């Protein structure tokens, strides 16, 4: 099975200008995808609304994976996402993530908790902003 991972998914979703959002999502997220971020659940449509909003705010950035584990249809990682916003400010968040893969290797479910390392108080909800 060819599986996705967080670095590749986030790069396609947020850091690859010109890549269509639906195409990026279809590469990495199953049709029945659900995500819980800091306790709040979103279905795939709600998640893509969030990503569409972020695409208007994010000018660039990087993903650094610190720890990563694949075991059968399960995935876990700890990564830092650094975002350079269109206003020039920087936000850095550390993310603790647990996921389940669909049989085709795309994410079916992600549950994550975020920890803000750098940024303005108004950016604390960037992980779920719309």
PDB file of C-alpha atoms in Angstrom:
ATOM      1  CA  UNK A   1       0.000   0.000   0.000  1.00  0.00           C
ATOM      2  CA  UNK A   2       1.252   3.465  -0.899  1.00  0.00           C
ATOM      3  CA  UNK A   3       0.402   5.660   2.116  1.00  0.00           C
ATOM      4  CA  UNK A   4       0.361   9.391   2.534  1.00  0.00           C
ATOM      5  CA  UNK A   5       1.965  11.245   5.438  1.00  0.00           C
ATOM      6  CA  UNK A   6       1.470  14.593   7.112  1.00  0.00           C
ATOM      7  CA  UNK A   7       4.426  16.398   5.544  1.00  0.00           C
ATOM      8  CA  UNK A   8       3.332  15.482   2.010  1.00  0.00           C
ATOM      9  CA  UNK A   9      -0.336  16.243   2.685  1.00  0.00           C
ATOM     10  CA  UNK A  10       0.314  19.655   4.266  1.00  0.00           C
ATOM     11  CA  UNK A  11       2.785  20.584   1.537  1.00  0.00           C
ATOM     12  CA  UNK A  12       0.192  19.820  -1.141  1.00  0.00           C
ATOM     13  CA  UNK A  13      -2.649  21.526   0.738  1.00  0.00           C
ATOM     14  CA  UNK A  14      -0.910  24.730   1.839  1.00  0.00           C
ATOM     15  CA  UNK A  15       2.567  25.108   0.397  1.00  0.00           C
ATOM     16  CA  UNK A  16       2.205  24.262  -3.305  1.00  0.00           C
ATOM     17  CA  UNK A  17       0.895  27.323  -5.147  1.00  0.00           C
ATOM     18  CA  UNK A  18      -1.260  26.472  -8.127  1.00  0.00           C
ATOM     19  CA  UNK A  19      -2.248  22.981  -6.969  1.00  0.00           C
ATOM     20  CA  UNK A  20      -6.047  22.756  -7.013  1.00  0.00           C
ATOM     21  CA  UNK A  21      -7.507  22.240  -3.532  1.00  0.00           C
ATOM     22  CA  UNK A  22      -9.764  19.354  -4.567  1.00  0.00           C
ATOM     23  CA  UNK A  23      -6.883  17.606  -6.338  1.00  0.00           C
ATOM     24  CA  UNK A  24      -4.641  18.022  -3.281  1.00  0.00           C
ATOM     25  CA  UNK A  25      -7.375  16.733  -0.962  1.00  0.00           C
ATOM     26  CA  UNK A  26      -8.165  13.740  -3.181  1.00  0.00           C
ATOM     27  CA  UNK A  27      -4.498  12.692  -3.062  1.00  0.00           C
ATOM     28  CA  UNK A  28      -4.441  12.455   0.732  1.00  0.00           C
ATOM     29  CA  UNK A  29      -7.949  12.266   2.230  1.00  0.00           C
ATOM     30  CA  UNK A  30     -10.627   9.594   1.789  1.00  0.00           C
ATOM     31  CA  UNK A  31     -14.198  10.638   0.894  1.00  0.00           C
ATOM     32  CA  UNK A  32     -15.375   9.796   4.454  1.00  0.00           C
ATOM     33  CA  UNK A  33     -12.518  11.770   6.084  1.00  0.00           C
ATOM     34  CA  UNK A  34     -13.108  13.301   9.544  1.00  0.00           C
ATOM     35  CA  UNK A  35     -10.774  15.414  11.667  1.00  0.00           C
ATOM     36  CA  UNK A  36     -10.784  16.491  15.284  1.00  0.00           C
ATOM     37  CA  UNK A  37      -8.576  19.476  16.093  1.00  0.00           C
ATOM     38  CA  UNK A  38      -8.287  20.561  19.708  1.00  0.00           C
ATOM     39  CA  UNK A  39     -11.563  18.791  20.516  1.00  0.00           C
ATOM     40  CA  UNK A  40     -13.700  19.995  17.602  1.00  0.00           C
ATOM     41  CA  UNK A  41     -14.811  17.537  14.870  1.00  0.00           C
ATOM     42  CA  UNK A  42     -15.047  18.428  11.165  1.00  0.00           C
ATOM     43  CA  UNK A  43     -16.173  16.299   8.247  1.00  0.00           C
ATOM     44  CA  UNK A  44     -14.274  16.435   4.936  1.00  0.00           C
ATOM     45  CA  UNK A  45     -16.303  19.377   3.606  1.00  0.00           C
ATOM     46  CA  UNK A  46     -15.753  21.421   6.778  1.00  0.00           C
ATOM     47  CA  UNK A  47     -12.057  20.516   6.741  1.00  0.00           C
ATOM     48  CA  UNK A  48     -11.720  21.726   3.139  1.00  0.00           C
ATOM     49  CA  UNK A  49     -13.494  24.977   4.022  1.00  0.00           C
ATOM     50  CA  UNK A  50     -10.825  25.451   6.705  1.00  0.00           C
ATOM     51  CA  UNK A  51      -8.011  24.725   4.235  1.00  0.00           C
ATOM     52  CA  UNK A  52      -9.532  27.090   1.629  1.00  0.00           C
ATOM     53  CA  UNK A  53      -9.479  29.845   4.270  1.00  0.00           C
ATOM     54  CA  UNK A  54      -5.873  29.061   5.212  1.00  0.00           C
ATOM     55  CA  UNK A  55      -4.870  29.346   1.566  1.00  0.00           C
ATOM     56  CA  UNK A  56      -5.940  33.015   1.717  1.00  0.00           C
ATOM     57  CA  UNK A  57      -3.822  33.609   4.850  1.00  0.00           C
ATOM     58  CA  UNK A  58      -0.697  31.499   4.217  1.00  0.00           C
ATOM     59  CA  UNK A  59       2.066  32.864   1.966  1.00  0.00           C
ATOM     60  CA  UNK A  60       4.580  30.094   2.692  1.00  0.00           C
ATOM     61  CA  UNK A  61       6.043  27.923   5.381  1.00  0.00           C
ATOM     62  CA  UNK A  62       7.451  24.534   6.228  1.00  0.00           C
ATOM     63  CA  UNK A  63       6.639  21.272   7.984  1.00  0.00           C
ATOM     64  CA  UNK A  64       9.217  19.596  10.206  1.00  0.00           C
ATOM     65  CA  UNK A  65       8.377  16.068  11.358  1.00  0.00           C
ATOM     66  CA  UNK A  66      10.066  15.226  14.667  1.00  0.00           C
ATOM     67  CA  UNK A  67       8.567  11.778  15.316  1.00  0.00           C
ATOM     68  CA  UNK A  68       6.583   9.517  12.994  1.00  0.00           C
ATOM     69  CA  UNK A  69       5.131   6.029  13.364  1.00  0.00           C
ATOM     70  CA  UNK A  70       3.319   3.761  10.886  1.00  0.00           C
ATOM     71  CA  UNK A  71       1.685   0.557  12.205  1.00  0.00           C
ATOM     72  CA  UNK A  72      -0.834  -1.220   9.966  1.00  0.00           C
ATOM     73  CA  UNK A  73      -3.641   1.250   9.286  1.00  0.00           C
ATOM     74  CA  UNK A  74      -2.494   3.608  12.067  1.00  0.00           C
ATOM     75  CA  UNK A  75      -0.233   6.636  11.927  1.00  0.00           C
ATOM     76  CA  UNK A  76       1.105   9.006  14.561  1.00  0.00           C
ATOM     77  CA  UNK A  77       3.430  11.944  14.406  1.00  0.00           C
ATOM     78  CA  UNK A  78       4.682  15.036  16.160  1.00  0.00           C
ATOM     79  CA  UNK A  79       5.439  17.879  13.807  1.00  0.00           C
ATOM     80  CA  UNK A  80       6.001  21.610  13.759  1.00  0.00           C
ATOM     81  CA  UNK A  81       4.203  23.707  11.165  1.00  0.00           C
ATOM     82  CA  UNK A  82       5.703  27.109  10.488  1.00  0.00           C
ATOM     83  CA  UNK A  83       3.476  29.468   8.534  1.00  0.00           C
ATOM     84  CA  UNK A  84       4.462  32.779   7.044  1.00  0.00           C
ATOM     85  CA  UNK A  85       1.240  34.717   6.684  1.00  0.00           C
ATOM     86  CA  UNK A  86       0.397  37.110   3.878  1.00  0.00           C
ATOM     87  CA  UNK A  87       0.834  40.000   6.352  1.00  0.00           C
ATOM     88  CA  UNK A  88       4.471  38.911   6.938  1.00  0.00           C
ATOM     89  CA  UNK A  89       3.952  37.551  10.445  1.00  0.00           C
ATOM     90  CA  UNK A  90       5.033  34.051  11.448  1.00  0.00           C
ATOM     91  CA  UNK A  91       3.102  31.375  13.314  1.00  0.00           C
ATOM     92  CA  UNK A  92       4.699  28.166  14.596  1.00  0.00           C
ATOM     93  CA  UNK A  93       2.626  25.337  16.029  1.00  0.00           C
ATOM     94  CA  UNK A  94       3.655  21.966  17.348  1.00  0.00           C
ATOM     95  CA  UNK A  95       1.090  19.283  16.515  1.00  0.00           C
ATOM     96  CA  UNK A  96       0.510  15.888  18.131  1.00  0.00           C
ATOM     97  CA  UNK A  97      -1.417  13.738  15.689  1.00  0.00           C
ATOM     98  CA  UNK A  98      -2.992  10.273  15.572  1.00  0.00           C
ATOM     99  CA  UNK A  99      -4.570   8.983  12.370  1.00  0.00           C
ATOM    100  CA  UNK A 100      -6.234   6.058  10.645  1.00  0.00           C
ATOM    101  CA  UNK A 101      -5.673   5.167   6.986  1.00  0.00           C
ATOM    102  CA  UNK A 102      -8.346   4.060   4.529  1.00  0.00           C
ATOM    103  CA  UNK A 103      -7.486   0.832   2.642  1.00  0.00           C
ATOM    104  CA  UNK A 104      -6.106   2.927  -0.264  1.00  0.00           C
ATOM    105  CA  UNK A 105      -3.524   4.676   1.976  1.00  0.00           C
ATOM    106  CA  UNK A 106      -5.275   8.024   2.301  1.00  0.00           C
ATOM    107  CA  UNK A 107      -6.196   9.482   5.667  1.00  0.00           C
ATOM    108  CA  UNK A 108      -9.659   8.448   6.870  1.00  0.00           C
ATOM    109  CA  UNK A 109      -9.451  10.116  10.300  1.00  0.00           C
ATOM    110  CA  UNK A 110      -7.058  12.461  12.089  1.00  0.00           C
ATOM    111  CA  UNK A 111      -7.216  13.547  15.699  1.00  0.00           C
ATOM    112  CA  UNK A 112      -4.758  16.252  16.676  1.00  0.00           C
ATOM    113  CA  UNK A 113      -3.844  18.656  19.412  1.00  0.00           C
ATOM    114  CA  UNK A 114      -1.956  21.856  18.676  1.00  0.00           C
ATOM    115  CA  UNK A 115       0.460  23.850  20.804  1.00  0.00           C
ATOM    116  CA  UNK A 116       1.284  27.398  19.733  1.00  0.00           C
ATOM    117  CA  UNK A 117       5.020  28.096  19.885  1.00  0.00           C
ATOM    118  CA  UNK A 118       5.124  31.490  18.166  1.00  0.00           C
ATOM    119  CA  UNK A 119       2.533  33.950  16.938  1.00  0.00           C
ATOM    120  CA  UNK A 120      -0.059  36.465  18.021  1.00  0.00           C
ATOM    121  CA  UNK A 121      -2.896  35.540  20.369  1.00  0.00           C
ATOM    122  CA  UNK A 122      -5.290  35.962  17.434  1.00  0.00           C
ATOM    123  CA  UNK A 123      -3.473  33.073  15.681  1.00  0.00           C
ATOM    124  CA  UNK A 124      -4.196  30.520  18.409  1.00  0.00           C
ATOM    125  CA  UNK A 125      -7.156  29.159  16.445  1.00  0.00           C
ATOM    126  CA  UNK A 126      -5.267  28.930  13.128  1.00  0.00           C
ATOM    127  CA  UNK A 127      -5.550  25.115  13.285  1.00  0.00           C
ATOM    128  CA  UNK A 128      -9.336  25.394  12.940  1.00  0.00           C
ATOM    129  CA  UNK A 129      -9.912  28.908  11.502  1.00  0.00           C
ATOM    130  CA  UNK A 130     -12.409  29.430   8.666  1.00  0.00           C
TER     131      UNK A 130
END
